[in-house]
Coordinates of C-alpha atoms in Angstrom, one line a residue:
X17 CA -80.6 -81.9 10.2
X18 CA -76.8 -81.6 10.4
X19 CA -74.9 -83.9 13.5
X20 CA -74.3 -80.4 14.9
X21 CA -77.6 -79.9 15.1
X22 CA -78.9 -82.3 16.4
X23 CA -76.7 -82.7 19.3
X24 CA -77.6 -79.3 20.1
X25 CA -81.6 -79.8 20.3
X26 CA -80.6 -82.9 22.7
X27 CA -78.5 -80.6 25.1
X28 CA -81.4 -77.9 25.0
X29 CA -83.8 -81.3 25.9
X30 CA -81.8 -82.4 28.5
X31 CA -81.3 -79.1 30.0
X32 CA -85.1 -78.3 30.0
X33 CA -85.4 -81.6 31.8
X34 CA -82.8 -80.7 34.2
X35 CA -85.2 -77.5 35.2
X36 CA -88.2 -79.6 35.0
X37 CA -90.7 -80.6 38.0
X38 CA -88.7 -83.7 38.0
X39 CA -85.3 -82.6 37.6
X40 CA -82.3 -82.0 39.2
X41 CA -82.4 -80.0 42.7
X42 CA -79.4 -78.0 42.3
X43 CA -80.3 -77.1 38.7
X44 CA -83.7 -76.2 39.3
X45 CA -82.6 -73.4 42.1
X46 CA -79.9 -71.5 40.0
X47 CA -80.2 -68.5 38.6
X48 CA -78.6 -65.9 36.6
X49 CA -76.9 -64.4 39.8
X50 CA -75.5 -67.6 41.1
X51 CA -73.9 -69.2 37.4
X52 CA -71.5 -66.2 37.1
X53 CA -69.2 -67.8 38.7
X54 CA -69.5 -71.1 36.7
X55 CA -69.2 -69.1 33.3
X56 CA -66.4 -67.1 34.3
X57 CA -64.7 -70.7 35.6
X58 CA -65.5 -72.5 32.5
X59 CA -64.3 -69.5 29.9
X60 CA -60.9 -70.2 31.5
X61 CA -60.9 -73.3 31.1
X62 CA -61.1 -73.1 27.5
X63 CA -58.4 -70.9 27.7
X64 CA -55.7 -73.3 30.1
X65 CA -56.7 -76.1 27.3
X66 CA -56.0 -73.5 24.6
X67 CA -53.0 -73.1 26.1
X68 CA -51.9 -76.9 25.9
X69 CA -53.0 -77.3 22.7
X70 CA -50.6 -74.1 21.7
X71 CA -47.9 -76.3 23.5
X72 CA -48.7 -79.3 21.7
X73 CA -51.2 -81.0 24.2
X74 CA -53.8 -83.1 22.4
X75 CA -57.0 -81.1 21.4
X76 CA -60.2 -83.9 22.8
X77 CA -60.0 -82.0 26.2
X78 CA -60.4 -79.0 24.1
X79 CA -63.4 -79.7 22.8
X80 CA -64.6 -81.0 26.6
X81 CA -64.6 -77.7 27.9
X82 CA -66.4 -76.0 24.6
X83 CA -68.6 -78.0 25.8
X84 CA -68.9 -77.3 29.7
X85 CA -69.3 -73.5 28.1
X86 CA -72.0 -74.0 26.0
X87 CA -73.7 -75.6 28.5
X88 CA -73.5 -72.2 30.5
X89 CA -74.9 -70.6 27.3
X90 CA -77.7 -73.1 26.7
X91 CA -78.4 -72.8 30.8
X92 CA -79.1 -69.3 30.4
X93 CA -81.1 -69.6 27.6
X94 CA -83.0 -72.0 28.8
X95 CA -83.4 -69.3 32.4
X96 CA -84.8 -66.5 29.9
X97 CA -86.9 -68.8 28.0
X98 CA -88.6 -69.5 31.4
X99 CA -89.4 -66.1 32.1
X100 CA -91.1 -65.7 28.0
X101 CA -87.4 -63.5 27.1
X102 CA -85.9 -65.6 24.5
X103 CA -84.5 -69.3 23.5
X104 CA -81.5 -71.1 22.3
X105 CA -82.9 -70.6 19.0
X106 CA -82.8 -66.9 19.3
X107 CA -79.4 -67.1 20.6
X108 CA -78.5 -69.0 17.7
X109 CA -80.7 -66.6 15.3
X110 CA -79.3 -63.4 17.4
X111 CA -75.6 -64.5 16.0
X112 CA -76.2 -65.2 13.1
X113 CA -78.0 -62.0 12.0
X114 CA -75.2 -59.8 13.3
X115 CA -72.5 -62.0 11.4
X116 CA -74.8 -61.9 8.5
X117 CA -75.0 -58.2 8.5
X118 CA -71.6 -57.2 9.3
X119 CA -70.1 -58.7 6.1
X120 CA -72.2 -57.7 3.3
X121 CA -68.9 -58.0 1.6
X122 CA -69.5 -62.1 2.0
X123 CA -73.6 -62.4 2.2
X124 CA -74.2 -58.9 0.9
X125 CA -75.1 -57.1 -2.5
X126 CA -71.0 -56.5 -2.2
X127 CA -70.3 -59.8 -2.2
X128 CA -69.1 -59.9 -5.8
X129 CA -66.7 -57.5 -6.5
X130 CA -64.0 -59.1 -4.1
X131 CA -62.7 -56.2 -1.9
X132 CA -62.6 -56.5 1.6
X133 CA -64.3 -54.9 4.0
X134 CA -62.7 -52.0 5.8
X135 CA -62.6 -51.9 9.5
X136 CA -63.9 -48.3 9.1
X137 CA -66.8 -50.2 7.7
X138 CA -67.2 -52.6 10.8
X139 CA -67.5 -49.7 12.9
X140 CA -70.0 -47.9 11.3
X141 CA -72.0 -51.4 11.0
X142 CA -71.8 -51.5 14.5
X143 CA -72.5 -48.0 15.2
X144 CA -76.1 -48.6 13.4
X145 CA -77.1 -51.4 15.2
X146 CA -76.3 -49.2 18.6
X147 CA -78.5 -46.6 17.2
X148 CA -81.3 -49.1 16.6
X149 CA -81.4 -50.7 19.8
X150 CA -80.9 -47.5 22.0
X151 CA -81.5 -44.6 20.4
X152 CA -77.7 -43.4 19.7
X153 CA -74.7 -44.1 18.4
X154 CA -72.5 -44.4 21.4
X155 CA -69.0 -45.0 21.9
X156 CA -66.7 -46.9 19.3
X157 CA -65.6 -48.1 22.3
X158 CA -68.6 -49.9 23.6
X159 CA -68.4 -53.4 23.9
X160 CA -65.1 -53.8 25.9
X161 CA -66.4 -56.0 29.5
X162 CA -65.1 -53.5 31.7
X163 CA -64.6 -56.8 33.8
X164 CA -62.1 -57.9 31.0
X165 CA -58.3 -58.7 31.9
X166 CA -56.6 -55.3 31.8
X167 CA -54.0 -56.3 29.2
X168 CA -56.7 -57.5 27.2
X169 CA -59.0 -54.5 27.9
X170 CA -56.1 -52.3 26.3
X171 CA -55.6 -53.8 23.3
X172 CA -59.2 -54.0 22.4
X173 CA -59.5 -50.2 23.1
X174 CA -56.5 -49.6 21.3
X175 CA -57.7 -51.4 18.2
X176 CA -61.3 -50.0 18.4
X177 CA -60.0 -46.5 18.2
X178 CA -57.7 -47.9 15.4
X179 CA -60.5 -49.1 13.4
X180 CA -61.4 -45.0 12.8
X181 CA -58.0 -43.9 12.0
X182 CA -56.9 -42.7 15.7
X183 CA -53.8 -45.2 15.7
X184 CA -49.8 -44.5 15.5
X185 CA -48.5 -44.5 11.4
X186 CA -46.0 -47.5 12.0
X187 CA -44.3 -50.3 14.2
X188 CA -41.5 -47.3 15.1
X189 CA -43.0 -44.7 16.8
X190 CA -45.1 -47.2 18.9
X191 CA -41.6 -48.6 20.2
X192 CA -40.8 -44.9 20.6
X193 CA -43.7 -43.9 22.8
X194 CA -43.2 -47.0 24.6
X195 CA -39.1 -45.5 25.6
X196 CA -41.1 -42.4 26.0
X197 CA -42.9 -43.9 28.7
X198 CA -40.4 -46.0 30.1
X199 CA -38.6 -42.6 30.5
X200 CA -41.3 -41.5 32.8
X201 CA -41.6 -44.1 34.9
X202 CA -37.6 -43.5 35.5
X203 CA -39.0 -40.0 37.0
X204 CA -41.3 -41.6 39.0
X205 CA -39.5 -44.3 40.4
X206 CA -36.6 -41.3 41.3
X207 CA -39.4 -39.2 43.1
X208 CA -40.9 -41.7 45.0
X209 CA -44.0 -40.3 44.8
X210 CA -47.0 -42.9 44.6
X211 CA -49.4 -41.6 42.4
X212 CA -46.9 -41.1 40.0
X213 CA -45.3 -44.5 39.8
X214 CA -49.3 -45.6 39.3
X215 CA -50.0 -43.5 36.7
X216 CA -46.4 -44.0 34.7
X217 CA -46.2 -47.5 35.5
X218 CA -49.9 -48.1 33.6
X219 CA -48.8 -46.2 30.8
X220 CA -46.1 -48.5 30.0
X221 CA -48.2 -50.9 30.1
X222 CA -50.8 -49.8 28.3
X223 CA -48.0 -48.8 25.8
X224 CA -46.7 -52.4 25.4
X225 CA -50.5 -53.4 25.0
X226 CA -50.4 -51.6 21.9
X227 CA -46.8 -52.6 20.9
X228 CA -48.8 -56.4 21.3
X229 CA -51.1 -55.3 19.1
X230 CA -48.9 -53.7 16.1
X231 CA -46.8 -56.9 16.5
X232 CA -50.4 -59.6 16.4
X233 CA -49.2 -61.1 19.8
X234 CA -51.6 -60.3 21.8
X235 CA -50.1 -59.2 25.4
X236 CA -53.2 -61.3 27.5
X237 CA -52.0 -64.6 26.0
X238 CA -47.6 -63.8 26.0
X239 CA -47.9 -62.9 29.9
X240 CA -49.7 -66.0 30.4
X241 CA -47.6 -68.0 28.4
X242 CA -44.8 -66.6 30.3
X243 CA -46.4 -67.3 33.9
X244 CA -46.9 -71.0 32.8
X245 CA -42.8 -71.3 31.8
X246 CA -41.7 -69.4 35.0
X247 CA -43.8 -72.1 37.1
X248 CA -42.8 -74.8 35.4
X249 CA -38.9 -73.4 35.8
X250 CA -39.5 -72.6 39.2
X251 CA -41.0 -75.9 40.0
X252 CA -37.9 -77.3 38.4
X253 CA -36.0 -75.8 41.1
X254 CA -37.8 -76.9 43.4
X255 CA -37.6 -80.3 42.6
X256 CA -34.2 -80.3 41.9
X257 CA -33.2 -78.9 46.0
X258 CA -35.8 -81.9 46.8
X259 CA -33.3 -84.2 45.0
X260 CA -30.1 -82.5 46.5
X261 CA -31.5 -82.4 50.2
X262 CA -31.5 -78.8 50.1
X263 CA -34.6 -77.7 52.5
X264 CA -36.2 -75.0 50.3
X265 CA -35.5 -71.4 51.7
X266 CA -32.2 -73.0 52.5
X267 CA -30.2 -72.5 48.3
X268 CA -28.6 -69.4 47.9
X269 CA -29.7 -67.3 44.9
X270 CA -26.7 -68.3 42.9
X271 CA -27.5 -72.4 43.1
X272 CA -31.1 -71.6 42.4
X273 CA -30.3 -69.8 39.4
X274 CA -27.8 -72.1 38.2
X275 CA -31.2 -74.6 38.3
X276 CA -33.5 -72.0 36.9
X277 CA -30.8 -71.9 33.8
X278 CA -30.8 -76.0 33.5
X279 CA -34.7 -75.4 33.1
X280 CA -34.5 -72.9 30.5
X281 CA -32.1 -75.1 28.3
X282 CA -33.6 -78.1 28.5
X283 CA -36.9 -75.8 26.8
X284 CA -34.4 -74.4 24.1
X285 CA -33.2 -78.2 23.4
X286 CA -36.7 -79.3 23.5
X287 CA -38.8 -77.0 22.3
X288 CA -42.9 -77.9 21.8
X289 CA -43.9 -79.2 18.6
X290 CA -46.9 -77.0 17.3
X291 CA -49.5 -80.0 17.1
X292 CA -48.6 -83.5 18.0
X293 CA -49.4 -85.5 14.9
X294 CA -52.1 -88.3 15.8
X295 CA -50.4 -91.7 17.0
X296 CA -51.5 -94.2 14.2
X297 CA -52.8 -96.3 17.2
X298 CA -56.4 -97.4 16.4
X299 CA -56.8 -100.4 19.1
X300 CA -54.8 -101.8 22.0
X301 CA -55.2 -105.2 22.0
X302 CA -53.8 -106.9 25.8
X303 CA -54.6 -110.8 26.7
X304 CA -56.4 -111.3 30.4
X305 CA -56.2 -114.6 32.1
X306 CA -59.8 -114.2 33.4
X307 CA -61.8 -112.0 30.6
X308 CA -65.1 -112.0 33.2
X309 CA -63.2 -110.2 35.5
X310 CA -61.5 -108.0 33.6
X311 CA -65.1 -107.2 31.8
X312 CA -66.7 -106.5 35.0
X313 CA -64.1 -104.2 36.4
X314 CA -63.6 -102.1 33.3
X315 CA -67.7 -101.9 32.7
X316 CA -67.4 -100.2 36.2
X317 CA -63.9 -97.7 35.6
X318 CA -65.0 -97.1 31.7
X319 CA -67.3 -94.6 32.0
X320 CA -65.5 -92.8 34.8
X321 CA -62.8 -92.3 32.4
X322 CA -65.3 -91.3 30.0
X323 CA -65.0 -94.5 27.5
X324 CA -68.0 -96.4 27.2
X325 CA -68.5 -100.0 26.8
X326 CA -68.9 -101.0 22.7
X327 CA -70.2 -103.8 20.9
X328 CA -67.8 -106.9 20.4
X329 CA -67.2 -110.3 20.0
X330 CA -68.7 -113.0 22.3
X331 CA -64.7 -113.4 23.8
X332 CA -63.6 -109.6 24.1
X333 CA -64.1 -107.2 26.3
X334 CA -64.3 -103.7 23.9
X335 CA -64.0 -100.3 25.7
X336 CA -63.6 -96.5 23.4
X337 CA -63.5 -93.1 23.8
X338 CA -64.3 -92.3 20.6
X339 CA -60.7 -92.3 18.8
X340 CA -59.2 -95.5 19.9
X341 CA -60.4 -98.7 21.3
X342 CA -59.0 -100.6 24.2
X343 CA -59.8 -104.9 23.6
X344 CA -59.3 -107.0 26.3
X345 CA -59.3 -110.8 25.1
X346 CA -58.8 -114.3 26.9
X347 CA -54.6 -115.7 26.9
X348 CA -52.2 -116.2 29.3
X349 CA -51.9 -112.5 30.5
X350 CA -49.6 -109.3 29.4
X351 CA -46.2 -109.8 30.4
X352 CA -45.0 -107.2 33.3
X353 CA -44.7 -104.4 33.9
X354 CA -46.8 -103.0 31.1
X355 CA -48.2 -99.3 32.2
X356 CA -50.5 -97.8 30.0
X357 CA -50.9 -94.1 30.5
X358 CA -54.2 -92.0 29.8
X359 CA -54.7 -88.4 30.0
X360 CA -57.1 -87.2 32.5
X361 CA -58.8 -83.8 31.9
X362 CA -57.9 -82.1 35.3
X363 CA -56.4 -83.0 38.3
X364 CA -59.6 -82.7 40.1
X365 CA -60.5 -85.6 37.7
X366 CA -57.7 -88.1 38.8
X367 CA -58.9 -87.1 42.6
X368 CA -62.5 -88.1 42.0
X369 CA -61.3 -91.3 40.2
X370 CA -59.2 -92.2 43.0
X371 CA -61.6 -91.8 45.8
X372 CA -64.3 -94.0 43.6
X373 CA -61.8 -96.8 43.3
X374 CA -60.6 -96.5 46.9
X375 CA -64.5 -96.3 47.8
X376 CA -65.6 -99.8 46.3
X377 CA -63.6 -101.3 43.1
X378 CA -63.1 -104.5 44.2
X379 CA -60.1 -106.2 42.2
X380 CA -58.3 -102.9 41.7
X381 CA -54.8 -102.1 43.6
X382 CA -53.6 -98.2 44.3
X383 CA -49.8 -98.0 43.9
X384 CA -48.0 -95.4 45.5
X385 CA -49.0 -92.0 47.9
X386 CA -50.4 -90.3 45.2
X387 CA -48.9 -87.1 43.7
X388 CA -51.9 -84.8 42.7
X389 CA -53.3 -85.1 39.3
X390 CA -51.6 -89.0 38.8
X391 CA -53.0 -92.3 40.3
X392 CA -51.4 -95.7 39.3
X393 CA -53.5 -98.8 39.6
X394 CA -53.8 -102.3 38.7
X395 CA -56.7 -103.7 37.5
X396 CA -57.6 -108.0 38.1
X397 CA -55.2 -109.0 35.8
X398 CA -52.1 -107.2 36.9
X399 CA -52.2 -104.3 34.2
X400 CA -50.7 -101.5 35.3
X401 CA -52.9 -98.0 34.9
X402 CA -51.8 -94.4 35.2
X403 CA -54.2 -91.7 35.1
X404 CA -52.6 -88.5 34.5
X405 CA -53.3 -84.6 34.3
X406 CA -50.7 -83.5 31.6
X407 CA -50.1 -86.6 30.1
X408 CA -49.3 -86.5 26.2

């Protein structure tokens, strides 16, 4: 069996044990009603991380929250196994049939002759399988959450109804329907009428739904993309009338503008690399004057970080997340101020952390207020720690 594998099988074990006589209270009463929320919760999630990956953020809290959502999948599996419905293996087995038979140009008799399969094709495909399980074709359309984003609700529509030839010949006359559009909502906005500035103002955007779609940017992700840099502008105003003395509600337009500018250039001079390159780094390797110390505070903070304790010499202290190692070893002590900086998954995370070591870490020292999602602290031999949401 593959690693993948079997690290699956041990999350189905331990969430049948979760649900088990002997289990875990809050597990046990939950049920499909109640973990909407969570899934919904964790699907975003993956997306914010998505997001700061797309920015250049490092990709291990990535693959955190693929994890928090398959445990929502292999939770509901595991409710419907309960009730005789079906398993995580027939989730599994589900998938891969309908991925199986949807490309017959890859695993099919059609495999071999190299042309690829036409989205008319796909539709058709999935028209059959509707027919099977219900009796009738349906809608091309089916298959769009009606509890979807809207932006992202359009452009799925929109490409559906592509995928049987009901889509605009070219690039042009989907910018022209757009005008067309924005025309209309001139009308409306003249008349004043309600219902009209409704109805014109959705077409425009269901219009530039489309336009995202011609152009492959989809218009779900720009928007949100474009929410993150207007908060982190705004917040840069913000901070700079903090800085100046300026109460906020106090600046004039023009000054905050003049700061909303400074924001924007310092992201044209600086833009985001694509993917930060791994740091060469494999081990940090930092003296301690008193190594038993040092081991028995870090065997407490370790896994709260989510490193573990590893196997080392007799006269080291070893500590990994499963990229890079942190050694402590006896010697006369790191000079100061050395700050070492990890990145914490959420800022709920560096909140939890910092009540635990306020709670009972003896031999550790809190530095400062506290901004939310950063804690500073020093650990028995004087290190200085920083525990960060949004660290790089």
């Amino acid at each position: 069996m593959s690693a993948a594998g079997e690290q699956l099988d041990r999350l189905v074990e331990i969430m049948a044990r979760l649900r088990s006589q002997e289990g875990c209270p809050w597990d046990k009463e939950q049920d499909l009603r109640s973990l909407r929320p969570y899934l919904t919760e964790e699907a975003f999630e993956v997306i914010d991380e998505m997001d700061r990956v797309a920015e250049g953020g490092p990709w291990r809290a990535l693959g955190e929250e693929l994890g928090d959502l398959l445990f929502q999948i292999v939770f509901h599996a595991r409710l419907a196994e309960e009730l005789g419905e079906f398993s995580m293996a027939d989730v599994s087995r589900f998938i891969s049939d309908k991925l199986t038979s949807r490309h017959p140009h890859v695993f099919g008799e059609r495999q071999a002759d190299g042309t690829p399969q036409p989205l008319a094709n796909w539709a058709k495909l999935k028209a059959e399988e509707r027919k099977k399980k219900t009796g009738r074709e349906g809608s091309v359309l089916d298959g769009v959450p009606t509890g979807a984003p809207a932006l992202l609700r359009a452009e799925r529509l929109t490409e559906k109804a592509s995928r049987i030839g009901f889509d605009w010949p070219n690039l042009q006359e989907v910018r022209a329907k757009l005008y067309e559009e924005l025309g209309e909502l001139d009308e409306a906005i003249a008349s004043g009428n309600r219902d009209a500035l409704e109805h014109e103002l959705g077409d425009v955007l269901f219009s530039l739904a489309n336009l995202a779609r011609f152009i492959q940017t989809p218009a779900e992700d720009a928007l949100r993309m474009a929410i993150r840099r207007f908060t982190t502008r705004f917040q840069h105003i913000e901070s700079a009338l903090r800085a100046e003395g300026i109460p906020l509600g106090e600046a004039t337009l023009e000054h905050m503008d003049r700061h909303w500018d400074a924001a924007k250039a310092v992201e044209k001079g600086l833009p985001p690399p694509l993917r930060i390159p791994r740091a060469p780094l494999v081990a940090l390797r930092l003296p301690v004057p008193d190594l038993a110390a040092q081991r028995a505070f870090w065997d407490r903070l370790a896994p709260l970080l989510g490193w573990s304790a590893e196997r080392g010499a007799a006269d080291e202290a070893a500590y990994g997340d499963g990229v890079y190692r942190l050694v402590f070893t006896p010697g006369p002590g790191t000079p100061s101020p050395t700050t070492v900086t990890f990145g914490a998954p959420s800022a709920e995370a560096v909140e939890r952390l910092r009540t635990l070591l306020e709670g009972a870490s003896p031999g550790c020292v809190l530095e400062g207020g506290g901004a939310t999602g950063r804690i500073t602290f020093r650990d028995p031999s004087g290190l200085r720690w920083e525990y960060a949401f949004g660290a790089r």
